[in-house]
Amino acid sequence: MKYPDTELTRRSTLKAAGAAAIGLSFETFSGEASAQSTSALSSAAPASARTFPDGFYWGTATSAYQIEGAWNEDGKGESIWDRFAHTPGNIRNGDTGDVANDHYHRYKEDVALMKDIGAKAYRFSISWPRIFPEGTGQPNPKGLDFYDRLVDELKAAGIEPFATLYHWDLPQALEDKGGWLSRDTAKAFGEYAGYIADKLSDRMKHIFTINEFRSFTDAGYRGFEVPGPVPRTVHLAPGLKLPPAEFHQVRHHAVLAHGLAVQAIRAKAKPGTKVGPAENIDTAVPLIESPEHIAAAQLATREMNAPFLTVMLEGKYTDGYLKETGKDAPRFTDEDLRIIGAPLDFVGINVYAPRFYVLASDQAPGWRAAPYAKGHPKAAINNFPIAPECLYWGSKFLQSLWGPKEIFITENGCAGEDVLVDDGNIYDTDRITFIRAHLTQLQRAAADGVPVMGYFYWSTMDNLEWTAGFGNRFGLVYVDFKTQKRTPKMSARWFREASKRNAVT
Ligand code: FCB
């Protein structure tokens, strides 16, 4: 199919002026403004109505296992994801992260690409077994060297580095000693966090401790229920199914590890280094925005996040969580809670979809979930319900419940059936619609005074989507995994424009 690009760029001024009235602006597909793309054709709404605060970080995100490859190079130790992926049957099509995007060798090209698509910030993760092959003990200088060079490359390109210390690739050596069921893993994480802060905080000012506590604990050690119009259960590395008491202990050790990392970073980092978690907040969205339903949704949001965000931000488990887990509740000390609840500089939230819509109820616990209608819009790939208000309510409740100083949207995005057509483009209109709708809701939160400081689209480029393999493409940039050729999708052009204007376009 030949896309009719010339038709768009050669429209008459008259037609274009009509389009301006409904808020369209035209560009040539080379990304440059067309002859007719004068200010008269730009958005009908005043820019201020849709802008983000000054200094807002327009970022993209990835994680080490999903893009780096080089799984056993330069002294890197084995991770639980290497082991899991090398075990037949765990990942679709037998895909692995052995090579993935070969980013370990192509990081310079990838940084240049990020700059090109308008990213002002980049959230990547550091592979713990690259730094400490055995999880603790002797660090591997070549491992650190890679991140050292990456940070330098980013800074030189004017892109602010934001590192996540744990995006699920636990050193296998630690899993062999009990993994997250062992309290020693939390301690080892604290030491690793202090080491990174010491080495990189002269240039890197933002550190996320752990990515998605709920995902790697629940999916890795029990099985994770993904809600939505088509519910499913996900299992991730190490693929265990622990009994409830042990499973709740795993969750506790994960938040304890976060707290120990915050302590270590404060002790070792250069002044001005900021730290916080990146958690996939469970958000209840009020189906109807009236005070009683909003209050009910807020109540539900606090309770659903009890094992993770709530305990990190309140320094205690809710009565509801302790009651629900009963004799299988996690074992902890007051000192644990003090560590877990250490003050933070910011909170990152990954938001893809609400947990559910909520209505107020006279019955305990004061709210009830509204079922998704059969025809509720769903993402093309993973059946996530599309409900952009989750970005508004996720950040709004984060603020109203816990008042963090700064909020980052550390992930938001969608996978699509991206096709490279014969003019060389990928017209991912579904992704553009998704991002625009979600950013509109985020801008609404910013306009309400919620301190949202940045947005990281997941993902910079297509990558290994865990057990789904290379099939689920989330990127702004298309990757041909046979040749490693990168091609920015239309959504990358949209992103560049939004980043340039600091506004939803
Ligand atoms: C999140 C993960 C990220 C990616 C996206 C699609 O849960 O943090 O690595 O898989 O989902």
Short mmCIF file of C-alpha atoms and ligand atoms in Angstrom, two decimals:
data_model
loop_
_atom_site.label_atom_id
_atom_site.label_comp_id
_atom_site.label_asym_id
_atom_site.label_seq_id
_atom_site.Cartn_x
_atom_site.Cartn_y
_atom_site.Cartn_z
CA MET A 1 0.00 0.00 0.00
CA LYS A 2 1.27 3.46 -0.84
CA TYR A 3 0.28 5.93 1.82
CA PRO A 4 -1.20 9.08 0.26
CA ASP A 5 1.31 11.43 1.88
CA THR A 6 1.45 13.92 -0.98
CA GLU A 7 -2.27 14.47 -0.70
CA LEU A 8 -1.90 15.71 2.86
CA THR A 9 1.00 18.04 2.23
CA ARG A 10 -0.60 19.61 -0.86
CA ARG A 11 -3.97 20.48 0.50
CA SER A 12 -5.23 23.92 -0.27
CA THR A 13 -4.85 26.61 2.34
CA LEU A 14 -8.62 26.80 2.46
CA LYS A 15 -9.02 23.14 3.41
CA ALA A 16 -6.21 23.41 5.90
CA ALA A 17 -7.74 26.45 7.53
CA GLY A 18 -10.90 24.43 7.98
CA ALA A 19 -8.88 21.72 9.64
CA ALA A 20 -7.29 24.27 11.95
CA ALA A 21 -10.70 25.11 13.25
CA ILE A 22 -11.06 21.56 14.53
CA GLY A 23 -7.60 21.49 16.01
CA LEU A 24 -5.49 19.71 13.37
CA SER A 25 -2.05 20.67 12.21
CA PHE A 26 -0.27 19.24 9.20
CA GLU A 27 3.26 18.08 8.73
CA THR A 28 5.03 16.44 5.89
CA PHE A 29 6.01 12.87 6.64
CA SER A 30 9.66 13.80 6.65
CA GLY A 31 8.84 15.40 9.97
CA GLU A 32 9.42 18.98 8.72
CA ALA A 33 6.72 21.62 8.73
CA SER A 34 5.04 21.84 5.34
CA ALA A 35 4.67 25.03 3.35
CA GLN A 36 1.10 25.47 4.59
CA SER A 37 1.90 24.63 8.18
CA THR A 38 1.86 28.22 9.37
CA SER A 39 0.74 29.30 12.78
CA ALA A 40 -2.76 29.76 11.35
CA LEU A 41 -2.91 26.00 10.91
CA SER A 42 -1.68 25.03 14.33
CA SER A 43 -3.88 23.83 17.12
CA ALA A 44 -7.07 25.77 17.71
CA ALA A 45 -6.71 25.56 21.49
CA PRO A 46 -4.29 27.95 23.19
CA ALA A 47 -1.00 26.22 23.93
CA SER A 48 -1.28 26.98 27.64
CA ALA A 49 -4.38 24.82 27.88
CA ARG A 50 -2.40 21.70 27.14
CA THR A 51 1.12 22.39 28.30
CA PHE A 52 3.06 20.68 31.07
CA PRO A 53 5.10 22.47 33.75
CA ASP A 54 8.45 23.95 32.74
CA GLY A 55 11.24 21.40 32.97
CA PHE A 56 8.83 18.47 32.52
CA TYR A 57 10.86 15.42 31.50
CA TRP A 58 9.73 13.83 28.24
CA GLY A 59 11.29 10.43 28.52
CA THR A 60 11.27 6.89 27.26
CA ALA A 61 12.03 3.71 29.18
CA THR A 62 13.60 0.28 28.82
CA SER A 63 15.09 -2.38 31.08
CA ALA A 64 18.38 -4.26 31.00
CA TYR A 65 17.19 -7.80 30.34
CA GLN A 66 14.74 -6.66 27.69
CA ILE A 67 17.29 -4.87 25.49
CA GLU A 68 20.93 -5.37 26.44
CA GLY A 69 21.79 -8.87 25.22
CA ALA A 70 25.44 -9.78 26.00
CA TRP A 71 24.02 -12.07 28.64
CA ASN A 72 27.35 -13.66 29.53
CA GLU A 73 29.87 -11.10 28.30
CA ASP A 74 32.53 -9.16 30.18
CA GLY A 75 32.11 -11.10 33.39
CA LYS A 76 28.34 -10.74 33.79
CA GLY A 77 26.79 -13.34 36.10
CA GLU A 78 23.69 -15.37 35.29
CA SER A 79 20.34 -13.83 36.26
CA ILE A 80 17.07 -15.57 37.06
CA TRP A 81 15.83 -14.37 33.68
CA ASP A 82 18.74 -16.02 31.86
CA ARG A 83 17.94 -19.27 33.67
CA PHE A 84 14.18 -18.93 33.12
CA ALA A 85 14.50 -18.08 29.42
CA HIS A 86 16.93 -20.93 28.83
CA THR A 87 14.39 -23.37 30.25
CA PRO A 88 12.24 -24.59 27.33
CA GLY A 89 8.57 -23.68 27.41
CA ASN A 90 8.82 -20.52 29.50
CA ILE A 91 8.96 -17.89 26.74
CA ARG A 92 6.88 -17.75 23.60
CA ASN A 93 8.73 -19.11 20.55
CA GLY A 94 11.71 -19.95 22.73
CA ASP A 95 12.84 -16.31 22.55
CA THR A 96 15.53 -15.17 25.00
CA GLY A 97 17.33 -12.00 26.00
CA ASP A 98 20.70 -13.47 24.99
CA VAL A 99 21.01 -10.89 22.21
CA ALA A 100 17.69 -9.00 22.42
CA ASN A 101 18.30 -5.49 20.97
CA ASP A 102 22.08 -5.89 21.23
CA HIS A 103 21.96 -2.59 23.07
CA TYR A 104 25.10 -3.49 25.03
CA HIS A 105 27.01 -3.01 21.79
CA ARG A 106 24.74 -0.49 20.11
CA TYR A 107 24.07 1.93 22.95
CA LYS A 108 25.63 4.88 21.11
CA GLU A 109 23.32 4.43 18.15
CA ASP A 110 20.38 4.03 20.54
CA VAL A 111 21.19 7.21 22.45
CA ALA A 112 21.43 9.11 19.15
CA LEU A 113 18.03 7.70 18.20
CA MET A 114 16.52 8.83 21.49
CA LYS A 115 17.81 12.30 20.93
CA ASP A 116 16.32 12.25 17.47
CA ILE A 117 12.86 11.32 18.71
CA GLY A 118 12.86 14.15 21.24
CA ALA A 119 13.57 12.27 24.48
CA LYS A 120 14.84 14.59 27.20
CA ALA A 121 15.21 11.79 29.74
CA TYR A 122 15.88 8.06 29.61
CA ARG A 123 14.88 5.49 32.19
CA PHE A 124 17.03 2.36 31.89
CA SER A 125 17.81 -0.36 34.38
CA ILE A 126 21.11 -1.61 35.68
CA SER A 127 21.67 -5.35 35.56
CA TRP A 128 22.61 -6.37 39.11
CA PRO A 129 24.52 -9.51 37.96
CA ARG A 130 26.57 -7.39 35.55
CA ILE A 131 27.80 -5.40 38.55
CA PHE A 132 27.91 -8.21 41.14
CA PRO A 133 28.01 -11.52 39.24
CA GLU A 134 27.39 -13.44 42.48
CA GLY A 135 24.95 -10.87 43.87
CA THR A 136 27.40 -9.76 46.59
CA GLY A 137 31.15 -9.71 47.10
CA GLN A 138 33.54 -8.62 44.39
CA PRO A 139 32.15 -6.11 41.87
CA ASN A 140 32.86 -6.63 38.17
CA PRO A 141 34.55 -3.45 36.87
CA LYS A 142 33.60 -4.15 33.26
CA GLY A 143 29.95 -4.25 34.22
CA LEU A 144 30.08 -0.85 35.83
CA ASP A 145 32.06 0.46 32.90
CA PHE A 146 29.13 -0.14 30.55
CA TYR A 147 26.78 2.05 32.61
CA ASP A 148 29.51 4.61 33.08
CA ARG A 149 29.82 4.96 29.32
CA LEU A 150 26.04 4.94 28.85
CA VAL A 151 25.56 7.76 31.35
CA ASP A 152 28.31 9.81 29.67
CA GLU A 153 26.75 9.24 26.27
CA LEU A 154 23.33 10.34 27.54
CA LYS A 155 24.67 13.46 29.21
CA ALA A 156 26.57 14.40 26.05
CA ALA A 157 23.31 14.06 24.09
CA GLY A 158 21.45 16.29 26.58
CA ILE A 159 19.36 13.36 27.86
CA GLU A 160 18.92 13.06 31.63
CA PRO A 161 19.71 9.55 32.92
CA PHE A 162 17.25 7.91 35.34
CA ALA A 163 18.42 4.47 36.48
CA THR A 164 16.32 1.69 37.96
CA LEU A 165 18.38 -0.61 40.15
CA TYR A 166 16.15 -3.65 39.95
CA HIS A 167 14.03 -4.51 36.95
CA TRP A 168 13.61 -8.19 37.83
CA ASP A 169 16.97 -9.72 36.84
CA LEU A 170 18.07 -11.08 40.21
CA PRO A 171 21.52 -12.73 40.21
CA GLN A 172 20.84 -16.47 39.97
CA ALA A 173 23.45 -17.01 42.71
CA LEU A 174 21.09 -15.22 45.12
CA GLU A 175 18.04 -17.14 43.91
CA ASP A 176 19.99 -20.32 44.67
CA LYS A 177 20.24 -19.12 48.26
CA GLY A 178 16.50 -18.49 48.59
CA GLY A 179 15.95 -15.45 46.37
CA TRP A 180 13.44 -12.93 47.66
CA LEU A 181 12.28 -15.38 50.29
CA SER A 182 15.60 -14.74 52.02
CA ARG A 183 16.09 -11.58 54.04
CA ASP A 184 19.75 -11.62 52.93
CA THR A 185 18.64 -10.72 49.40
CA ALA A 186 17.21 -7.44 50.73
CA LYS A 187 20.51 -6.73 52.47
CA ALA A 188 22.52 -7.56 49.35
CA PHE A 189 20.31 -5.20 47.36
CA GLY A 190 21.06 -2.39 49.78
CA GLU A 191 24.81 -2.94 49.30
CA TYR A 192 24.50 -3.00 45.53
CA ALA A 193 22.41 0.21 45.63
CA GLY A 194 25.05 1.99 47.72
CA TYR A 195 27.77 0.87 45.31
CA ILE A 196 25.95 2.30 42.28
CA ALA A 197 25.12 5.55 44.08
CA ASP A 198 28.78 5.95 44.98
CA LYS A 199 29.97 5.35 41.43
CA LEU A 200 27.39 7.12 39.27
CA SER A 201 25.70 9.86 41.31
CA ASP A 202 28.28 12.44 40.25
CA ARG A 203 26.39 12.51 36.91
CA MET A 204 23.13 10.69 37.56
CA LYS A 205 20.73 12.50 39.87
CA HIS A 206 17.66 10.24 39.81
CA ILE A 207 17.59 6.65 41.01
CA PHE A 208 14.59 4.33 41.11
CA THR A 209 15.08 1.50 43.56
CA ILE A 210 12.82 -1.26 42.29
CA ASN A 211 10.50 -1.66 39.33
CA GLU A 212 6.99 -3.04 39.88
CA PHE A 213 7.18 -4.82 43.22
CA ARG A 214 3.81 -6.35 42.57
CA SER A 215 4.82 -7.87 39.26
CA PHE A 216 8.03 -9.64 40.18
CA THR A 217 6.90 -10.81 43.63
CA ASP A 218 3.40 -11.88 42.71
CA ALA A 219 4.14 -13.19 39.22
CA GLY A 220 7.52 -14.66 40.15
CA TYR A 221 6.59 -16.41 43.37
CA ARG A 222 2.88 -17.20 43.01
CA GLY A 223 1.21 -16.08 39.76
CA PHE A 224 -0.25 -12.67 39.04
CA GLU A 225 -3.88 -12.08 38.18
CA VAL A 226 -4.15 -9.48 35.42
CA PRO A 227 -7.62 -7.95 35.56
CA GLY A 228 -9.64 -6.58 32.68
CA PRO A 229 -12.23 -7.62 30.15
CA VAL A 230 -10.14 -10.77 29.50
CA PRO A 231 -8.48 -11.71 32.84
CA ARG A 232 -5.36 -13.91 32.81
CA THR A 233 -2.63 -15.18 35.12
CA VAL A 234 1.01 -14.37 34.44
CA HIS A 235 4.05 -16.28 35.74
CA LEU A 236 7.49 -14.67 35.56
CA ALA A 237 10.98 -15.76 36.66
CA PRO A 238 11.79 -17.63 38.79
CA GLY A 239 8.35 -19.18 38.15
CA LEU A 240 7.68 -20.44 41.71
CA LYS A 241 4.34 -21.09 43.38
CA LEU A 242 4.98 -20.55 47.07
CA PRO A 243 2.46 -21.13 49.84
CA PRO A 244 0.79 -17.92 51.16
CA ALA A 245 2.96 -17.24 54.25
CA GLU A 246 6.18 -17.52 52.25
CA PHE A 247 4.74 -15.55 49.42
CA HIS A 248 3.79 -12.65 51.73
CA GLN A 249 7.31 -12.77 53.14
CA VAL A 250 8.69 -12.36 49.62
CA ARG A 251 6.62 -9.20 49.25
CA HIS A 252 7.89 -7.92 52.59
CA HIS A 253 11.53 -8.52 51.66
CA ALA A 254 11.01 -6.59 48.43
CA VAL A 255 9.79 -3.45 50.23
CA LEU A 256 12.49 -3.93 52.87
CA ALA A 257 15.09 -4.07 50.06
CA HIS A 258 13.71 -0.78 48.77
CA GLY A 259 14.07 0.82 52.21
CA LEU A 260 17.61 -0.49 52.68
CA ALA A 261 18.51 0.84 49.24
CA VAL A 262 17.14 4.28 50.11
CA GLN A 263 19.31 4.29 53.26
CA ALA A 264 22.41 3.19 51.34
CA ILE A 265 21.86 5.73 48.57
CA ARG A 266 21.45 8.53 51.11
CA ALA A 267 24.71 7.43 52.73
CA LYS A 268 26.76 7.07 49.54
CA ALA A 269 25.35 9.43 46.92
CA LYS A 270 26.52 12.92 46.11
CA PRO A 271 24.27 15.71 47.46
CA GLY A 272 21.25 16.38 45.29
CA THR A 273 20.69 12.73 44.32
CA LYS A 274 17.01 11.86 44.42
CA VAL A 275 15.52 8.44 45.06
CA GLY A 276 12.15 6.71 44.94
CA PRO A 277 10.42 3.52 43.79
CA ALA A 278 8.77 2.77 40.41
CA GLU A 279 5.66 0.83 41.28
CA ASN A 280 2.72 -0.32 39.20
CA ILE A 281 0.10 1.34 41.37
CA ASP A 282 -3.23 -0.45 41.42
CA THR A 283 -5.70 2.29 40.61
CA ALA A 284 -9.43 2.25 41.18
CA VAL A 285 -11.05 4.72 38.82
CA PRO A 286 -14.38 6.27 39.85
CA LEU A 287 -16.86 5.28 37.16
CA ILE A 288 -18.77 8.47 37.88
CA GLU A 289 -16.84 11.53 39.04
CA SER A 290 -18.98 12.63 41.96
CA PRO A 291 -17.67 13.02 45.53
CA GLU A 292 -18.97 9.72 46.93
CA HIS A 293 -17.60 7.61 44.08
CA ILE A 294 -14.28 9.48 44.10
CA ALA A 295 -13.95 8.87 47.85
CA ALA A 296 -14.78 5.20 47.35
CA ALA A 297 -12.17 4.85 44.62
CA GLN A 298 -9.54 6.53 46.78
CA LEU A 299 -10.30 4.14 49.63
CA ALA A 300 -10.00 1.17 47.31
CA THR A 301 -6.73 2.48 45.87
CA ARG A 302 -5.13 2.78 49.32
CA GLU A 303 -6.19 -0.73 50.30
CA MET A 304 -5.20 -2.42 47.05
CA ASN A 305 -1.68 -1.03 47.36
CA ALA A 306 -1.30 -2.09 50.99
CA PRO A 307 1.65 -4.51 50.48
CA PHE A 308 3.68 -2.05 48.42
CA LEU A 309 3.06 1.69 47.96
CA THR A 310 0.91 2.06 51.07
CA VAL A 311 3.48 0.52 53.40
CA MET A 312 6.33 2.43 51.75
CA LEU A 313 4.49 5.74 52.04
CA GLU A 314 2.80 5.23 55.42
CA GLY A 315 5.38 3.04 57.16
CA LYS A 316 2.77 0.50 58.19
CA TYR A 317 0.65 -2.28 56.78
CA THR A 318 -3.05 -1.48 56.72
CA ASP A 319 -5.37 -3.26 59.14
CA GLY A 320 -7.19 -4.57 56.09
CA TYR A 321 -4.05 -6.25 54.70
CA LEU A 322 -3.08 -7.80 58.02
CA LYS A 323 -6.61 -9.08 58.48
CA GLU A 324 -6.83 -10.45 54.96
CA THR A 325 -3.50 -12.28 55.20
CA GLY A 326 -4.28 -13.45 58.76
CA LYS A 327 -2.00 -16.25 59.96
CA ASP A 328 -0.04 -15.97 56.70
CA ALA A 329 0.73 -12.27 57.20
CA PRO A 330 4.36 -11.21 56.70
CA ARG A 331 6.64 -11.30 59.76
CA PHE A 332 8.29 -7.96 60.42
CA THR A 333 9.71 -5.71 63.13
CA ASP A 334 9.05 -2.05 63.92
CA GLU A 335 12.56 -1.35 62.67
CA ASP A 336 11.65 -2.95 59.31
CA LEU A 337 8.69 -0.60 59.01
CA ARG A 338 10.84 2.40 59.83
CA ILE A 339 13.28 1.41 57.07
CA ILE A 340 10.52 0.68 54.56
CA GLY A 341 8.81 3.99 55.27
CA ALA A 342 11.92 6.17 54.88
CA PRO A 343 11.10 9.59 53.35
CA LEU A 344 11.44 9.70 49.55
CA ASP A 345 12.26 12.40 47.03
CA PHE A 346 9.74 11.20 44.47
CA VAL A 347 7.42 8.35 43.62
CA GLY A 348 7.35 6.74 40.19
CA ILE A 349 4.24 4.95 39.03
CA ASN A 350 3.79 2.64 36.06
CA VAL A 351 0.26 3.03 34.75
CA TYR A 352 -1.19 1.00 31.90
CA ALA A 353 -4.79 0.41 32.92
CA PRO A 354 -6.97 0.71 36.02
CA ARG A 355 -7.40 -2.25 38.31
CA PHE A 356 -11.10 -1.60 37.88
CA TYR A 357 -13.80 1.05 37.85
CA VAL A 358 -15.39 1.62 41.22
CA LEU A 359 -18.69 2.80 42.63
CA ALA A 360 -19.47 3.74 46.22
CA SER A 361 -21.32 1.12 48.25
CA ASP A 362 -23.18 1.06 51.58
CA GLN A 363 -21.70 -2.37 52.22
CA ALA A 364 -18.18 -2.92 53.61
CA PRO A 365 -15.54 -2.08 52.46
CA GLY A 366 -17.42 0.97 51.12
CA TRP A 367 -16.88 0.39 47.42
CA ARG A 368 -17.60 -2.15 44.76
CA ALA A 369 -15.96 -2.86 41.45
CA ALA A 370 -17.99 -2.22 38.29
CA PRO A 371 -17.50 -5.00 35.74
CA TYR A 372 -16.05 -4.11 32.35
CA ALA A 373 -18.60 -4.13 29.56
CA LYS A 374 -17.96 -6.81 26.97
CA GLY A 375 -17.30 -4.22 24.32
CA HIS A 376 -14.97 -2.06 26.43
CA PRO A 377 -12.07 -0.88 24.23
CA LYS A 378 -9.04 -3.15 24.60
CA ALA A 379 -5.42 -2.87 23.56
CA ALA A 380 -4.73 -4.91 20.43
CA ILE A 381 -2.17 -7.20 22.01
CA ASN A 382 -2.62 -7.91 25.68
CA ASN A 383 -6.32 -7.19 26.11
CA PHE A 384 -5.66 -4.42 28.62
CA PRO A 385 -8.76 -2.28 28.98
CA ILE A 386 -8.16 1.17 27.55
CA ALA A 387 -9.17 3.70 30.20
CA PRO A 388 -6.99 6.82 29.97
CA GLU A 389 -8.50 8.30 33.16
CA CYS A 390 -6.26 5.89 35.08
CA LEU A 391 -3.39 8.29 34.51
CA TYR A 392 -5.35 11.15 36.04
CA TRP A 393 -6.67 9.19 39.00
CA GLY A 394 -3.44 7.24 39.55
CA SER A 395 -1.42 10.42 40.04
CA LYS A 396 -4.29 12.28 41.74
CA PHE A 397 -4.80 9.61 44.42
CA LEU A 398 -1.04 9.26 44.87
CA GLN A 399 -1.04 12.93 45.78
CA SER A 400 -4.25 13.00 47.83
CA LEU A 401 -3.35 9.89 49.83
CA TRP A 402 0.36 10.43 50.43
CA GLY A 403 1.44 13.84 49.13
CA PRO A 404 4.80 12.91 47.55
CA LYS A 405 7.03 15.84 46.64
CA GLU A 406 7.39 14.76 43.03
CA ILE A 407 5.65 12.21 40.82
CA PHE A 408 7.00 10.54 37.69
CA ILE A 409 5.02 8.38 35.34
CA THR A 410 7.72 5.77 34.95
CA GLU A 411 5.84 3.66 32.39
CA ASN A 412 2.77 3.97 30.19
CA GLY A 413 2.31 2.59 26.72
CA CYS A 414 0.69 0.00 24.52
CA ALA A 415 1.66 -2.87 22.29
CA GLY A 416 0.34 -2.99 18.76
CA GLU A 417 0.35 -5.07 15.62
CA ASP A 418 2.90 -2.77 14.02
CA VAL A 419 3.47 -3.25 10.32
CA LEU A 420 6.22 -1.78 8.22
CA VAL A 421 4.47 -0.72 5.00
CA ASP A 422 6.10 -0.33 1.64
CA ASP A 423 6.77 3.38 2.00
CA GLY A 424 9.01 2.48 4.92
CA ASN A 425 6.68 3.82 7.62
CA ILE A 426 4.85 2.26 10.54
CA TYR A 427 1.49 3.98 10.92
CA ASP A 428 0.75 3.12 14.54
CA THR A 429 -2.32 5.28 14.83
CA ASP A 430 -3.54 3.14 17.74
CA ARG A 431 -0.43 4.01 19.76
CA ILE A 432 -0.69 7.72 18.98
CA THR A 433 -4.33 7.70 20.07
CA PHE A 434 -3.37 5.84 23.23
CA ILE A 435 -0.56 8.23 24.21
CA ARG A 436 -2.51 11.35 23.37
CA ALA A 437 -5.51 10.24 25.42
CA HIS A 438 -3.35 9.28 28.41
CA LEU A 439 -1.27 12.44 28.30
CA THR A 440 -4.43 14.51 28.12
CA GLN A 441 -5.41 12.97 31.45
CA LEU A 442 -1.94 13.52 32.88
CA GLN A 443 -2.02 17.14 31.83
CA ARG A 444 -5.36 17.41 33.57
CA ALA A 445 -3.66 16.23 36.77
CA ALA A 446 -0.80 18.70 36.30
CA ALA A 447 -3.32 21.50 35.79
CA ASP A 448 -4.96 20.48 39.09
CA GLY A 449 -1.62 21.02 40.83
CA VAL A 450 -0.52 17.39 41.07
CA PRO A 451 3.32 17.56 41.00
CA VAL A 452 3.95 15.44 37.90
CA MET A 453 7.52 16.07 36.82
CA GLY A 454 7.90 13.69 33.91
CA TYR A 455 6.50 10.95 31.71
CA PHE A 456 8.41 7.93 30.40
CA TYR A 457 6.81 6.17 27.49
CA TRP A 458 7.27 2.39 27.59
CA SER A 459 9.22 1.65 25.54
CA THR A 460 11.94 3.47 23.66
CA MET A 461 12.00 0.62 21.17
CA ASP A 462 10.46 -2.81 20.67
CA ASN A 463 12.12 -5.38 22.89
CA LEU A 464 11.78 -8.72 24.62
CA GLU A 465 8.42 -8.50 26.34
CA TRP A 466 9.21 -11.11 29.00
CA THR A 467 7.26 -14.35 28.50
CA ALA A 468 5.53 -12.91 25.41
CA GLY A 469 8.88 -12.81 23.62
CA PHE A 470 9.55 -10.40 20.77
CA GLY A 471 5.96 -10.46 19.54
CA ASN A 472 4.54 -7.71 21.74
CA ARG A 473 5.84 -4.48 20.28
CA PHE A 474 5.58 -1.52 22.68
CA GLY A 475 8.26 0.71 21.13
CA LEU A 476 8.21 4.17 19.63
CA VAL A 477 10.91 2.69 17.45
CA TYR A 478 10.38 -0.48 15.43
CA VAL A 479 13.12 -3.09 15.66
CA ASP A 480 13.79 -5.77 13.09
CA PHE A 481 15.27 -8.42 15.37
CA LYS A 482 16.94 -10.24 12.47
CA THR A 483 18.97 -7.26 11.30
CA GLN A 484 18.76 -5.01 14.40
CA LYS A 485 17.58 -2.19 12.13
CA ARG A 486 15.71 0.50 14.07
CA THR A 487 12.91 2.50 12.39
CA PRO A 488 11.05 5.25 14.28
CA LYS A 489 7.29 4.73 14.09
CA MET A 490 4.78 7.54 13.50
CA SER A 491 4.28 7.63 17.27
CA ALA A 492 7.94 8.64 17.63
CA ARG A 493 7.22 11.64 15.44
CA TRP A 494 4.19 12.46 17.54
CA PHE A 495 6.31 12.17 20.67
CA ARG A 496 9.01 14.42 19.28
CA GLU A 497 6.45 17.11 18.51
CA ALA A 498 4.83 16.87 21.94
CA SER A 499 8.24 16.99 23.62
CA LYS A 500 9.23 20.01 21.57
CA ARG A 501 6.07 21.90 22.53
CA ASN A 502 5.96 20.53 26.07
CA ALA A 503 2.27 19.95 25.43
CA VAL A 504 -0.26 17.33 24.38
CA THR A 505 -0.60 17.84 20.66
C1 FCB B 1 5.71 -3.51 32.75
C2 FCB B 1 7.18 -3.83 32.89
C3 FCB B 1 7.99 -3.56 31.64
C4 FCB B 1 7.23 -3.96 30.39
C5 FCB B 1 5.86 -3.34 30.39
C6 FCB B 1 5.06 -3.63 29.14
O1 FCB B 1 4.98 -4.28 33.63
O2 FCB B 1 7.74 -3.09 33.95
O3 FCB B 1 9.22 -4.21 31.75
O4 FCB B 1 7.17 -5.32 30.30
O5 FCB B 1 5.14 -3.78 31.50
#
